[in-house]
Amino acid sequence: MSKEEKAMPRRKFLQIGIGGLGAVIGLSYVGLAGDFLLPASANAQQLQEVGKVNDFTVGVPKLMVYKGSGGEEGMYVTNLGAEGWLALDFHCTHLQCAVNYEPSMKQYMCPCHGGVYDLKGNVLSGPPPKPLVRRVVQVQGDSVFLGGRLT
Ligand code: FES
């Protein structure tokens, strides 16, 4: 077998490998784009029960875990009384650090760069460019369900 004949399978192997890698990268982008392009209702389909209404005190956020397709996600869930229910992703919108709720101030504080949000997730100060991401929350009977992104 000549040197050229040996090189052909190697070249073909590399072409297939590079093509396969390109396909994997392309599919990853398609998946990410779907998160942003799909309407909120499409992301809201995966409802999970996370507790009972009586587990929540009105006006006091409770940190809950939602098991999404990408793993466990932390969400602060609040019964706002007459204003309904609110679920907020616990990731800061600046660089995704986990925010903590400070009950004495009724604010979410980001430990990384000092971002501060109000009870409803609106930015009060610091570098966060936008409010905390809202998630689907529904009450059915006496059960509380969480779902995907709303914003
Ligand atoms: S990551 Fe929260 S303020 Fe920077």
Tab-separated table of C-alpha atoms and ligand atoms in Angstrom:
chain	number	residue	atom	x	y	z
A	1	MET	CA	0.000	0.000	0.000
A	2	SER	CA	1.437	3.335	-1.027
A	3	LYS	CA	1.873	6.244	1.362
A	4	GLU	CA	-0.932	8.067	-0.451
A	5	GLU	CA	-3.304	5.104	-0.052
A	6	LYS	CA	-2.619	5.001	3.745
A	7	ALA	CA	-3.224	8.747	4.037
A	8	MET	CA	-6.668	8.550	2.456
A	9	PRO	CA	-8.399	6.627	5.276
A	10	ARG	CA	-6.791	8.959	7.838
A	11	ARG	CA	-7.951	11.991	5.864
A	12	LYS	CA	-11.440	10.508	5.556
A	13	PHE	CA	-11.439	9.759	9.310
A	14	LEU	CA	-10.511	13.370	10.066
A	15	GLN	CA	-13.185	14.672	7.704
A	16	ILE	CA	-15.837	12.519	9.403
A	17	GLY	CA	-14.577	13.518	12.871
A	18	ILE	CA	-14.608	17.216	12.043
A	19	GLY	CA	-18.029	16.884	10.433
A	20	GLY	CA	-19.384	15.084	13.507
A	21	LEU	CA	-17.938	17.696	15.842
A	22	GLY	CA	-19.523	20.427	13.732
A	23	ALA	CA	-22.874	18.653	13.940
A	24	VAL	CA	-22.644	18.394	17.749
A	25	ILE	CA	-21.759	22.085	18.061
A	26	GLY	CA	-24.555	23.008	15.659
A	27	LEU	CA	-27.133	21.009	17.621
A	28	SER	CA	-25.995	22.661	20.846
A	29	TYR	CA	-26.682	26.073	19.323
A	30	VAL	CA	-30.089	24.892	18.120
A	31	GLY	CA	-30.899	23.770	21.686
A	32	LEU	CA	-29.787	27.079	23.175
A	33	ALA	CA	-31.677	29.054	20.553
A	34	GLY	CA	-34.804	27.057	21.386
A	35	ASP	CA	-34.644	28.255	24.989
A	36	PHE	CA	-34.818	31.835	23.800
A	37	LEU	CA	-37.069	31.476	20.770
A	38	LEU	CA	-39.777	29.204	22.090
A	39	PRO	CA	-42.768	31.009	23.560
A	40	ALA	CA	-43.002	30.977	27.345
A	41	SER	CA	-45.923	28.571	27.159
A	42	ALA	CA	-43.651	25.971	25.563
A	43	ASN	CA	-41.222	26.258	28.479
A	44	ALA	CA	-44.071	26.230	30.958
A	45	GLN	CA	-45.155	22.694	30.147
A	46	GLN	CA	-42.956	20.890	32.670
A	47	LEU	CA	-44.842	21.669	35.853
A	48	GLN	CA	-43.625	20.022	39.039
A	49	GLU	CA	-45.290	20.024	42.439
A	50	VAL	CA	-42.965	21.578	44.991
A	51	GLY	CA	-45.172	21.931	48.023
A	52	LYS	CA	-48.497	22.812	49.548
A	53	VAL	CA	-49.976	26.294	49.816
A	54	ASN	CA	-49.864	26.046	53.614
A	55	ASP	CA	-46.075	25.562	53.467
A	56	PHE	CA	-45.756	29.253	52.504
A	57	THR	CA	-46.121	32.386	54.612
A	58	VAL	CA	-47.593	35.331	52.703
A	59	GLY	CA	-44.857	37.771	51.679
A	60	VAL	CA	-41.962	35.478	52.603
A	61	PRO	CA	-39.987	33.878	49.746
A	62	LYS	CA	-39.115	30.238	50.095
A	63	LEU	CA	-36.183	28.653	48.232
A	64	MET	CA	-37.396	25.644	46.261
A	65	VAL	CA	-35.704	23.199	43.895
A	66	TYR	CA	-37.037	22.597	40.393
A	67	LYS	CA	-35.640	19.576	38.554
A	68	GLY	CA	-35.283	20.866	34.996
A	69	SER	CA	-33.846	19.176	31.937
A	70	GLY	CA	-30.493	20.792	32.704
A	71	GLY	CA	-30.436	19.676	36.352
A	72	GLU	CA	-31.671	21.158	39.595
A	73	GLU	CA	-32.550	24.844	39.589
A	74	GLY	CA	-33.136	27.064	42.596
A	75	MET	CA	-36.173	29.315	42.665
A	76	TYR	CA	-37.574	31.657	45.251
A	77	VAL	CA	-41.336	31.193	45.474
A	78	THR	CA	-43.501	33.794	47.165
A	79	ASN	CA	-47.166	33.906	47.979
A	80	LEU	CA	-47.941	37.593	47.454
A	81	GLY	CA	-51.447	37.257	48.860
A	82	ALA	CA	-53.954	39.223	46.775
A	83	GLU	CA	-51.253	39.802	44.119
A	84	GLY	CA	-50.903	36.072	43.472
A	85	TRP	CA	-47.766	33.971	43.401
A	86	LEU	CA	-44.278	34.750	42.179
A	87	ALA	CA	-41.388	32.428	41.306
A	88	LEU	CA	-37.947	33.893	40.640
A	89	ASP	CA	-34.826	32.168	39.398
A	90	PHE	CA	-32.226	32.536	42.139
A	91	HIS	CA	-29.442	33.420	39.695
A	92	CYS	CA	-28.337	37.033	39.604
A	93	THR	CA	-28.796	38.536	36.133
A	94	HIS	CA	-25.304	40.042	36.256
A	95	LEU	CA	-22.997	37.001	36.291
A	96	GLN	CA	-25.325	34.283	37.580
A	97	CYS	CA	-24.272	34.110	41.241
A	98	ALA	CA	-26.915	32.712	43.590
A	99	VAL	CA	-28.765	35.511	45.365
A	100	ASN	CA	-29.843	35.288	49.015
A	101	TYR	CA	-33.057	36.633	50.456
A	102	GLU	CA	-32.561	39.000	53.400
A	103	PRO	CA	-35.829	38.935	55.411
A	104	SER	CA	-35.054	41.998	57.515
A	105	MET	CA	-34.720	44.136	54.365
A	106	LYS	CA	-37.169	42.182	52.201
A	107	GLN	CA	-34.557	42.168	49.466
A	108	TYR	CA	-32.480	39.705	47.481
A	109	MET	CA	-28.742	40.323	47.828
A	110	CYS	CA	-26.081	39.087	45.454
A	111	PRO	CA	-22.872	38.227	47.327
A	112	CYS	CA	-20.630	38.536	44.274
A	113	HIS	CA	-20.809	42.226	43.299
A	114	GLY	CA	-23.453	43.685	45.578
A	115	GLY	CA	-26.505	43.531	43.327
A	116	VAL	CA	-29.748	44.199	45.205
A	117	TYR	CA	-33.277	43.251	44.123
A	118	ASP	CA	-36.634	43.937	45.749
A	119	LEU	CA	-39.131	41.259	46.788
A	120	LYS	CA	-40.493	41.087	43.228
A	121	GLY	CA	-37.029	40.710	41.691
A	122	ASN	CA	-36.676	44.281	40.393
A	123	VAL	CA	-33.146	45.705	40.459
A	124	LEU	CA	-32.647	48.256	43.239
A	125	SER	CA	-28.908	48.788	42.909
A	126	GLY	CA	-25.630	47.330	41.713
A	127	PRO	CA	-24.559	45.902	38.377
A	128	PRO	CA	-27.478	43.565	37.483
A	129	PRO	CA	-28.774	44.681	34.061
A	130	LYS	CA	-32.303	43.358	34.499
A	131	PRO	CA	-34.729	41.869	37.045
A	132	LEU	CA	-34.483	38.299	38.289
A	133	VAL	CA	-35.921	35.853	35.767
A	134	ARG	CA	-39.548	34.954	36.455
A	135	ARG	CA	-40.649	31.350	36.368
A	136	VAL	CA	-44.025	29.755	35.971
A	137	VAL	CA	-45.817	29.140	39.272
A	138	GLN	CA	-49.314	27.738	39.522
A	139	VAL	CA	-51.559	26.744	42.382
A	140	GLN	CA	-53.859	23.805	41.725
A	141	GLY	CA	-56.028	22.904	44.680
A	142	ASP	CA	-53.719	23.095	47.690
A	143	SER	CA	-50.557	22.272	45.716
A	144	VAL	CA	-47.931	24.638	44.307
A	145	PHE	CA	-46.339	23.818	40.945
A	146	LEU	CA	-43.272	25.309	39.298
A	147	GLY	CA	-42.409	25.398	35.620
A	148	GLY	CA	-40.101	26.991	33.079
A	149	ARG	CA	-39.041	30.553	32.346
A	150	LEU	CA	-41.534	33.343	31.879
A	151	THR	CA	-39.025	36.133	31.158
B	1	FES	S1	-23.180	38.343	39.874
B	1	FES	FE1	-24.644	39.393	41.055
B	1	FES	S2	-23.978	41.425	41.087
B	1	FES	FE2	-22.525	40.389	39.876
